[in-house]
PDB file of C-alpha atoms in Angstrom:
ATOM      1  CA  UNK A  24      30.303  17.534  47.577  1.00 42.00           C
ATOM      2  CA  UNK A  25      28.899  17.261  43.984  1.00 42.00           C
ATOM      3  CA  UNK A  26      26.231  14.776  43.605  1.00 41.00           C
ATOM      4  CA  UNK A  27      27.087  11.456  41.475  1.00 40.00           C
ATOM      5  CA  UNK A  28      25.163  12.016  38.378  1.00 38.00           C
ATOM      6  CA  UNK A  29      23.458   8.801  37.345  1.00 39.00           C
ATOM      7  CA  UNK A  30      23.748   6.963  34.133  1.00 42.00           C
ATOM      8  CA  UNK A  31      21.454   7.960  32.128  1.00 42.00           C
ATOM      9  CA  UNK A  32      19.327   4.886  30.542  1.00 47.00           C
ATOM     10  CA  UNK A  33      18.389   3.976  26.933  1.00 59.00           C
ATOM     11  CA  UNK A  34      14.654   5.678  25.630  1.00 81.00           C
ATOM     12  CA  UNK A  35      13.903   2.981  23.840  1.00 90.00           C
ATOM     13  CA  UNK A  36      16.529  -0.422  24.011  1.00 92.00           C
ATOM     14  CA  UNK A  37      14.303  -2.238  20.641  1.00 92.00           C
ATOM     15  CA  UNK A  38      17.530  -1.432  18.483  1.00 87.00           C
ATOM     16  CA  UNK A  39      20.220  -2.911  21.083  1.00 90.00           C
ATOM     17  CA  UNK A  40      18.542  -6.058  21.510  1.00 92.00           C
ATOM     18  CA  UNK A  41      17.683  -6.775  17.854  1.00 87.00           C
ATOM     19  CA  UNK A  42      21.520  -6.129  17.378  1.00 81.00           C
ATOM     20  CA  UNK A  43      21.987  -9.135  19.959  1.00 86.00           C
ATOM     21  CA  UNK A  44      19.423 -11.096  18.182  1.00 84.00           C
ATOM     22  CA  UNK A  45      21.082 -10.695  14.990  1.00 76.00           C
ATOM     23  CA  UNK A  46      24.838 -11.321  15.942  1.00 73.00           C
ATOM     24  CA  UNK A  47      23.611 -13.816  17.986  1.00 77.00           C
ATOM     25  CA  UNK A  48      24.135 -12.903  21.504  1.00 85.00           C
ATOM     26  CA  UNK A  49      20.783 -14.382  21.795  1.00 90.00           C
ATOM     27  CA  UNK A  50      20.216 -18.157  20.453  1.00 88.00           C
ATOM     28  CA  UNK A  51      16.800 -19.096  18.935  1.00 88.00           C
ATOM     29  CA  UNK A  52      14.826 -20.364  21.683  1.00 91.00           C
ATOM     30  CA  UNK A  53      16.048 -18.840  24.398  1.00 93.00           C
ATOM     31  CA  UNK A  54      13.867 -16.822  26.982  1.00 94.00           C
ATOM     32  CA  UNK A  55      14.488 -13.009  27.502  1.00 95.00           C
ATOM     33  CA  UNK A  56      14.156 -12.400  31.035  1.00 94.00           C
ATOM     34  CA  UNK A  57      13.257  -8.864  31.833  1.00 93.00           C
ATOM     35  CA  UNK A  58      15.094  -9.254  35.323  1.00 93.00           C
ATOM     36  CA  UNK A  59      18.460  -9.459  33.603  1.00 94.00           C
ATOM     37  CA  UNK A  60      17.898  -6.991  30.338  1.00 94.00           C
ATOM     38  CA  UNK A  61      16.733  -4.105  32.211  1.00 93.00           C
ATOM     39  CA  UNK A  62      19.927  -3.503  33.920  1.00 93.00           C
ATOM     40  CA  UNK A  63      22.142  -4.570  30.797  1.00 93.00           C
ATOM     41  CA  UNK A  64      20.264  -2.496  28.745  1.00 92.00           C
ATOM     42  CA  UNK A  65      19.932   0.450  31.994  1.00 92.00           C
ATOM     43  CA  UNK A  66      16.358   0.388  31.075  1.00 93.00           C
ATOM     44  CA  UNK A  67      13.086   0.196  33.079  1.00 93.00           C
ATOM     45  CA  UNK A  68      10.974  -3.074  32.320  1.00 92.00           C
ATOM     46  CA  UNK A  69       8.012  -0.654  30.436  1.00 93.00           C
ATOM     47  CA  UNK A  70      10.412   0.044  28.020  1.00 94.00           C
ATOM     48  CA  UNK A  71      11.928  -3.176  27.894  1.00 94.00           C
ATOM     49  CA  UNK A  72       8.195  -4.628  26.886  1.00 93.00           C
ATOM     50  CA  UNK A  73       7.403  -1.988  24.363  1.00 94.00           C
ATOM     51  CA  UNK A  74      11.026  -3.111  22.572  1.00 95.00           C
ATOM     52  CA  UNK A  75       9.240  -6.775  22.551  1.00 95.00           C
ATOM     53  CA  UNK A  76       5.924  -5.637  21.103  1.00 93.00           C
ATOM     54  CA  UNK A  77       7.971  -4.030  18.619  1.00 91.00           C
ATOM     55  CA  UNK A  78      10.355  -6.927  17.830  1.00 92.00           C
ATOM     56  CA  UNK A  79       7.182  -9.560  17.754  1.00 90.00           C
ATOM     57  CA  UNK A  80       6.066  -7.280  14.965  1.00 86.00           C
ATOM     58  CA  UNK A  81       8.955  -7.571  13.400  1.00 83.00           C
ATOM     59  CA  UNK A  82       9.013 -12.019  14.119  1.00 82.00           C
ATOM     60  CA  UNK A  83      12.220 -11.559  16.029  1.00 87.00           C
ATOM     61  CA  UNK A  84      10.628 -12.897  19.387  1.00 92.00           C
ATOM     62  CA  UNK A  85       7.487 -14.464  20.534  1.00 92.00           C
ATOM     63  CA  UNK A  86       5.457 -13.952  23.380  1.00 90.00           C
ATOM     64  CA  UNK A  87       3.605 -16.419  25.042  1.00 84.00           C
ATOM     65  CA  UNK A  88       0.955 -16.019  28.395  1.00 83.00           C
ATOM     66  CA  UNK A  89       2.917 -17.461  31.667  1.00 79.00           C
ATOM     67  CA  UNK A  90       6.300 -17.954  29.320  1.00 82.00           C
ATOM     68  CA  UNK A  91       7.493 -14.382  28.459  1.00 90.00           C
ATOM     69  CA  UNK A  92       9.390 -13.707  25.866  1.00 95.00           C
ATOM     70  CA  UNK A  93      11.766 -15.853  23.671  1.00 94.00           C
ATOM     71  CA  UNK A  94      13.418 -15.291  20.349  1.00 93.00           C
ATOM     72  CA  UNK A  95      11.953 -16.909  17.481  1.00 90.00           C
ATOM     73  CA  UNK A  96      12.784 -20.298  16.277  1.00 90.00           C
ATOM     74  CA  UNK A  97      12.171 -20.741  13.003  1.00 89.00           C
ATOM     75  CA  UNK A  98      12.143 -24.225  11.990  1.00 90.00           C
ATOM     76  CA  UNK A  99      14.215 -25.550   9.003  1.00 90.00           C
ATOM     77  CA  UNK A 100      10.880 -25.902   6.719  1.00 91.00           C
ATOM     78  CA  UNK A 101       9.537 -23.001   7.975  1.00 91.00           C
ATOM     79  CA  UNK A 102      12.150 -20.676   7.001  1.00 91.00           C
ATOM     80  CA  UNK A 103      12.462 -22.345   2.955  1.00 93.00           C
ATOM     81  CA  UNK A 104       8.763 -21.934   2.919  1.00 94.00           C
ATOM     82  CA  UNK A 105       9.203 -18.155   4.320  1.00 93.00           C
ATOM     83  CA  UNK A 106      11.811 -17.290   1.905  1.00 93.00           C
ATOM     84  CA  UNK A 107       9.881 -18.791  -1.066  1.00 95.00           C
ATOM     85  CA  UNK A 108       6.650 -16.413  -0.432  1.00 95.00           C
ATOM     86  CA  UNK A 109       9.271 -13.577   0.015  1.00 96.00           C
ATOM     87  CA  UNK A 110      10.409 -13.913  -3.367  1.00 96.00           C
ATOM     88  CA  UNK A 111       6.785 -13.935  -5.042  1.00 97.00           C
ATOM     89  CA  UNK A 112       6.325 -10.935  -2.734  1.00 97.00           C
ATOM     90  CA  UNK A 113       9.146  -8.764  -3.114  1.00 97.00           C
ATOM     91  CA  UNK A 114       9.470  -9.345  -7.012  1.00 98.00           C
ATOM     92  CA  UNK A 115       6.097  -7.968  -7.011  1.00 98.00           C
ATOM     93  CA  UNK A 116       7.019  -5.169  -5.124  1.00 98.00           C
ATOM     94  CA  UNK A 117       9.799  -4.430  -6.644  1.00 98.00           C
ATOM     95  CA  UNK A 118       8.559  -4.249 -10.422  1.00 98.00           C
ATOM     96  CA  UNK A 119       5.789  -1.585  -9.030  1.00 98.00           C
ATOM     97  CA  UNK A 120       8.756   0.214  -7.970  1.00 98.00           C
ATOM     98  CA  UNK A 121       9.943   0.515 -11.052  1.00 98.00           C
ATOM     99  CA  UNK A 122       6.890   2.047 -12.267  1.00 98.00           C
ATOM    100  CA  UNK A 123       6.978   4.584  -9.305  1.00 98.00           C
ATOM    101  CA  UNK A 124      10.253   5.425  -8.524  1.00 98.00           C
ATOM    102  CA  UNK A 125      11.326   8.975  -8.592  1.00 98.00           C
ATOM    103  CA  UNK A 126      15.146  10.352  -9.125  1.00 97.00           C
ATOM    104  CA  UNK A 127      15.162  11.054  -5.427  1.00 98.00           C
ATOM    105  CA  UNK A 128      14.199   7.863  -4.419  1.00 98.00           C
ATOM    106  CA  UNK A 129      16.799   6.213  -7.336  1.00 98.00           C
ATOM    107  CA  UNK A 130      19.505   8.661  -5.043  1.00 97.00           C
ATOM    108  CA  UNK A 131      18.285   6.740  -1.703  1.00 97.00           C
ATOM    109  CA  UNK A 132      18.548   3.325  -2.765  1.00 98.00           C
ATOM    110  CA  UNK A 133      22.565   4.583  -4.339  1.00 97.00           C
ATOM    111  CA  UNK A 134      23.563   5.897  -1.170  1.00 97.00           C
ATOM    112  CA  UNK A 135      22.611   2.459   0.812  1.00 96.00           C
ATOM    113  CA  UNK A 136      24.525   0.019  -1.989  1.00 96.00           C
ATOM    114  CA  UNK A 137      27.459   2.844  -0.772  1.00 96.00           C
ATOM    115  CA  UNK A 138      26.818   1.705   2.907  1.00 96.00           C
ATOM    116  CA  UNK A 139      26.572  -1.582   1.724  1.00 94.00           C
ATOM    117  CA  UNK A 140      30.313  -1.983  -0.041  1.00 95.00           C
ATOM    118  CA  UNK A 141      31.638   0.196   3.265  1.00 96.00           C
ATOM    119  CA  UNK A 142      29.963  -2.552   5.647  1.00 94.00           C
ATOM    120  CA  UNK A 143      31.569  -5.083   3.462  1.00 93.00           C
ATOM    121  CA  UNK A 144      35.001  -3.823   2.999  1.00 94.00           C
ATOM    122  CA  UNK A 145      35.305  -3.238   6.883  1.00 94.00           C
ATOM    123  CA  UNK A 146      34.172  -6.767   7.354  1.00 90.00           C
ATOM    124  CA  UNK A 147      30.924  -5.641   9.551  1.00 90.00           C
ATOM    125  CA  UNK A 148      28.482  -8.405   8.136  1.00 85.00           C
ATOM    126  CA  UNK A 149      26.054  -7.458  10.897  1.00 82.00           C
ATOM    127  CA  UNK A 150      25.500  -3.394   9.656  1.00 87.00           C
ATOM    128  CA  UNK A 151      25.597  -5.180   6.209  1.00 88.00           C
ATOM    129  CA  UNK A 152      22.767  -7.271   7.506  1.00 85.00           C
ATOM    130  CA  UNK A 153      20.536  -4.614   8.864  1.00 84.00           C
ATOM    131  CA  UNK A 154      21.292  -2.658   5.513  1.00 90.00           C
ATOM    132  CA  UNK A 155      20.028  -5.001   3.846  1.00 90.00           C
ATOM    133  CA  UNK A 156      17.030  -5.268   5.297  1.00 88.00           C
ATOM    134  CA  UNK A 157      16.744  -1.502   5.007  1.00 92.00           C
ATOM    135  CA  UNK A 158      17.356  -1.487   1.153  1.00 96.00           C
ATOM    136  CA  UNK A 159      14.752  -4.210   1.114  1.00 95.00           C
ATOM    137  CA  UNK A 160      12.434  -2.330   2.657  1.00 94.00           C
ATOM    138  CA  UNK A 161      12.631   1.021   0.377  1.00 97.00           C
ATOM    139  CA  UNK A 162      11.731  -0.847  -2.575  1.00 98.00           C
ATOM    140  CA  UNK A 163       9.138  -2.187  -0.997  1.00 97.00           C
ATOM    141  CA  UNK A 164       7.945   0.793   0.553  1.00 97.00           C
ATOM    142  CA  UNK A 165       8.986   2.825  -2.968  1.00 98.00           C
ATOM    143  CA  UNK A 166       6.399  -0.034  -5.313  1.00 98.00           C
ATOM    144  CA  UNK A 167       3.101   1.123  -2.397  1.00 97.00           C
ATOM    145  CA  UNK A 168       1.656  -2.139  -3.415  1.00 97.00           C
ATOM    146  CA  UNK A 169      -0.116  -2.500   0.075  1.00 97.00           C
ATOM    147  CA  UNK A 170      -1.107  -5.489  -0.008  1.00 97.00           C
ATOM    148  CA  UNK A 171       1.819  -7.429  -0.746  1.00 96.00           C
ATOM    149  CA  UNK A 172       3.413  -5.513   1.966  1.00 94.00           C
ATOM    150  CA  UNK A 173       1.221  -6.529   4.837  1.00 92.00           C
ATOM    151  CA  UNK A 174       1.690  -9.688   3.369  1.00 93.00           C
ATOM    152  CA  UNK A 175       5.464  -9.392   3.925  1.00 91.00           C
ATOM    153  CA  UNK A 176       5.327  -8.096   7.219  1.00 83.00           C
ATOM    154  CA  UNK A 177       3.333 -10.792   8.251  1.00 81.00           C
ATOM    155  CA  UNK A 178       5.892 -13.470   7.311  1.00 83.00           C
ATOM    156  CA  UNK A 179       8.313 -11.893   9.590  1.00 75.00           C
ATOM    157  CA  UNK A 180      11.531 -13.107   7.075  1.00 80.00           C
ATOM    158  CA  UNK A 181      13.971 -10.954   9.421  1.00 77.00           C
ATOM    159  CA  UNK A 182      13.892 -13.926  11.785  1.00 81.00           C
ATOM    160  CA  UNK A 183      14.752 -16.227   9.155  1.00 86.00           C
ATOM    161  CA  UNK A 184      17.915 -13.826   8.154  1.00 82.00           C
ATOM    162  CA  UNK A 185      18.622 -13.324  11.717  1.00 79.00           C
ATOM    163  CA  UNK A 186      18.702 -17.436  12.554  1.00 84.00           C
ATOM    164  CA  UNK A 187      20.365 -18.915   9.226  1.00 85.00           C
ATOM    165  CA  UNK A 188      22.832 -16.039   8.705  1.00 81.00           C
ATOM    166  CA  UNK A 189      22.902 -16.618   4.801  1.00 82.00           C
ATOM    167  CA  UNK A 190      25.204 -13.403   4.286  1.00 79.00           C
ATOM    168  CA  UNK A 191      27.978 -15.489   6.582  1.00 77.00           C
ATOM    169  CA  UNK A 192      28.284 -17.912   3.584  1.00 81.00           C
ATOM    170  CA  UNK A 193      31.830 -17.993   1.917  1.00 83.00           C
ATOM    171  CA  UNK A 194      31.578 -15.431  -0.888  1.00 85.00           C
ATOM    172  CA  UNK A 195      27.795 -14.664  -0.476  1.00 86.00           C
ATOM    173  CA  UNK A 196      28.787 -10.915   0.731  1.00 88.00           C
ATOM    174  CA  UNK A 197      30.485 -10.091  -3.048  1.00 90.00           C
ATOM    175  CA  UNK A 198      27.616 -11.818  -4.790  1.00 92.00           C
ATOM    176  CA  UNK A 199      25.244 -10.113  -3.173  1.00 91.00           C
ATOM    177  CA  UNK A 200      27.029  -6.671  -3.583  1.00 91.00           C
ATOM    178  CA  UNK A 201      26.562  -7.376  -7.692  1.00 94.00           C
ATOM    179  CA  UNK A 202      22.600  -8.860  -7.340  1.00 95.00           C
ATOM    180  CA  UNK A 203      21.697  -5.264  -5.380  1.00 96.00           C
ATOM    181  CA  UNK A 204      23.659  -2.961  -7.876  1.00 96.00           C
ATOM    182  CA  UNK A 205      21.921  -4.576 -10.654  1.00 97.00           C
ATOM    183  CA  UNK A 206      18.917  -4.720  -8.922  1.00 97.00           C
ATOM    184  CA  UNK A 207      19.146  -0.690  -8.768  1.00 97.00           C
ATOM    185  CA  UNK A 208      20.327  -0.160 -12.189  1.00 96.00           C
ATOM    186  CA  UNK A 209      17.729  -2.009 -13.420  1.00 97.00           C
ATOM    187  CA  UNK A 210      15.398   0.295 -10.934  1.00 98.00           C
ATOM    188  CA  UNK A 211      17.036   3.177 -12.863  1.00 98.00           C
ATOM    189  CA  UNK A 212      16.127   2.044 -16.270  1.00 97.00           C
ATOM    190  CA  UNK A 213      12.533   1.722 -15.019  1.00 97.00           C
ATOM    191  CA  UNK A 214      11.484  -1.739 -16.889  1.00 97.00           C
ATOM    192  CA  UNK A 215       9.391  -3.540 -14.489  1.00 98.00           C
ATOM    193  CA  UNK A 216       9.825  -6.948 -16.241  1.00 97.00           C
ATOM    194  CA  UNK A 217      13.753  -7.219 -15.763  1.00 98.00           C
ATOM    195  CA  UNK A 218      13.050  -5.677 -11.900  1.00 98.00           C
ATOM    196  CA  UNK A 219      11.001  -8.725 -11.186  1.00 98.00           C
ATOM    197  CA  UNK A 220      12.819 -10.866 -12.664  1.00 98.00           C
ATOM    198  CA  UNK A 221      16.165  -9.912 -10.879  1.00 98.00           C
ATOM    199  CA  UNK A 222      14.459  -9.866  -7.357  1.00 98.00           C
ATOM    200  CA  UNK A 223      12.916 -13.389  -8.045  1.00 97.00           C
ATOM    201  CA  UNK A 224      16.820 -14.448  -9.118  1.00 97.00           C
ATOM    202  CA  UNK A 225      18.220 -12.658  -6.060  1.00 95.00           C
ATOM    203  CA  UNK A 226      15.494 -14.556  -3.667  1.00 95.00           C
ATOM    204  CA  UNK A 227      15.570 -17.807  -4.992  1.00 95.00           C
ATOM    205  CA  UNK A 228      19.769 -17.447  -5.140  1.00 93.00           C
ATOM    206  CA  UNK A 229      19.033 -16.503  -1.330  1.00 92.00           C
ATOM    207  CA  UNK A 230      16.295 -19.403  -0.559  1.00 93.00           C
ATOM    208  CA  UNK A 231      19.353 -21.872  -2.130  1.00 93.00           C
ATOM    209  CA  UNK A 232      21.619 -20.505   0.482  1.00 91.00           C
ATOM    210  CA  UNK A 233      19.649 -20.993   3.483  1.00 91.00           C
ATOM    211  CA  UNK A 234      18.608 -24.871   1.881  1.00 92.00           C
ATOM    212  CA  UNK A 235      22.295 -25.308   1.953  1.00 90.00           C
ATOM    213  CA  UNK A 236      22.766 -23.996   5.464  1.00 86.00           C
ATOM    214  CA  UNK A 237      19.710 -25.814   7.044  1.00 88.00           C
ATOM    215  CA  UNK A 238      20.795 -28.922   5.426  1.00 89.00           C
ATOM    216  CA  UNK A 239      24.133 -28.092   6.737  1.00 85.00           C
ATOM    217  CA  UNK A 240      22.511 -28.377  10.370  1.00 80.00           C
ATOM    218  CA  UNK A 241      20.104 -31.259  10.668  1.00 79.00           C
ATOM    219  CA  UNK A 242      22.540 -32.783   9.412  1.00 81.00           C
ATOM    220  CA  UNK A 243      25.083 -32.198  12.234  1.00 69.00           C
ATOM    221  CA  UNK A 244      22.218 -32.676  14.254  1.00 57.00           C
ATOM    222  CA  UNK A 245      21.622 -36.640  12.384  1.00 54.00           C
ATOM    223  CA  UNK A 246      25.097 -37.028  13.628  1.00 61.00           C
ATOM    224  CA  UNK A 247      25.369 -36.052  16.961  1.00 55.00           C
ATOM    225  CA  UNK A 248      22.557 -38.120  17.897  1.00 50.00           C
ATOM    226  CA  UNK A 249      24.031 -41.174  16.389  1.00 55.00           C
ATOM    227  CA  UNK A 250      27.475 -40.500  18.209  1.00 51.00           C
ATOM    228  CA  UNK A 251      24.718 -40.046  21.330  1.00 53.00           C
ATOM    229  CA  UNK A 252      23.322 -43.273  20.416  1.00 50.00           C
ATOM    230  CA  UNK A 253      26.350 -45.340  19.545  1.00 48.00           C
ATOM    231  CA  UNK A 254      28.051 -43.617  23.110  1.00 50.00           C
ATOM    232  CA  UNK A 255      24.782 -45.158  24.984  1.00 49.00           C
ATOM    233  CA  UNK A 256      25.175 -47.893  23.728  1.00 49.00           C
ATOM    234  CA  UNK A 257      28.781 -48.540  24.461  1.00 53.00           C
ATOM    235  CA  UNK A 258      28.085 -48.014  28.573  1.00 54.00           C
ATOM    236  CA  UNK A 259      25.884 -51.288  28.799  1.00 54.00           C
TER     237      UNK A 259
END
């Protein structure tokens, strides 16, 4: 009788669970418990804490001595504050990349706004989410200005994106769509001025968003508590 072959398990399980983190499978806060992942995930618990190196890198979870793992909360403040150094960042970035870019690299950054309008005519916002990031990313990795890159990897803004969800906004999708193609045309024209000045629009457009959004939330917060209040009262 043939043997039962058996499943075979992930390699490495850091891209399945930041897909959870981002679409939310995950809340903010809440503990990743390597007891239940590693058989969700049919990976052994090495690999499962070489994922959450990797994703503390990238500020999707923290790790804490004697409380494991939990994703990131990012606190309402913390995230406008995030977003606001991004912008100074990235705009700096990006107008080195227009210094630097080559025709090939000009190709790259055409083929993900492609991906882009695909992920938002098929409705996926979460591939549009992680392309994104990726297009992000190039530039930044295209303008070599390495100091305003560790700089950005140190604020961790992915778990800001990840939490707040601005590219779930009403509309947001199409007006981002038009900020990136300009972005790239004006990558093509090479004129570092209107680069910078278009990434510091699209950022600060993007900072508005998530204002909006955390607003949104404390103050459904504000609310519930007085309904919890008013309810507490109303048993005495």
């Amino acid at each position: 009788m043939p043997r039962k072959q058996k499943k075979r398990g992930l390699d490495d399980p850091t891209q399945p669970i930041r897909d959870a983190i981002i679409e939310g499978q995950f809340l903010p806060n809440e503990r990743l418990v390597e007891e239940d992942l590693a058989p969700r995930f049919h990976v052994s618990r090495s690999a499962l804490r070489m994922a959450f190196a990797r994703l503390e890198q990238e500020g999707l979870v923290t790790r804490q001595p004697n409380r494991g793992v939990r994703v990131r909360l990012v606190s309402g403040r913390e995230a406008i504050e995030i977003m606001q150094a991004r912008s100074m960042l990235e705009s700096l970035s990006a107008r080195h990349a227009a210094i630097k870019i080559t025709d090939a690299q000009l190709a790259e950054l055409r083929a993900l706004l492609r991906e882009l309008r695909e992920h938002i005519d098929s409705g996926d916002m979460i591939a549009y989410a992680q392309n994104n990031q990726r297009l992000h990313d190039r530039i930044v990795s295209i303008g070599d200005h390495a100091t305003a890159a560790k700089l950005l990897l140190g604020l961790s803004a992915q778990s800001v994106i990840s939490q707040f969800r601005p590219f779930l906004e009403p509309g947001r999708p199409e007006d981002l769509w038009r900020e990136h193609e300009a972005l790239v045309e004006a990558l093509a024209s090479r004129d570092p001025e209107r680069v910078e000045r278009l990434m510091r629009a699209h950022l600060d457009q993007a900072t508005e968003v998530i204002h909006t959004r955390v607003q949104r939330i404390e103050s459904g917060a504000a609310q519930a508590a007085k309904l919890s209040g008013h309810a507490a009262l109303a048993r005495y």
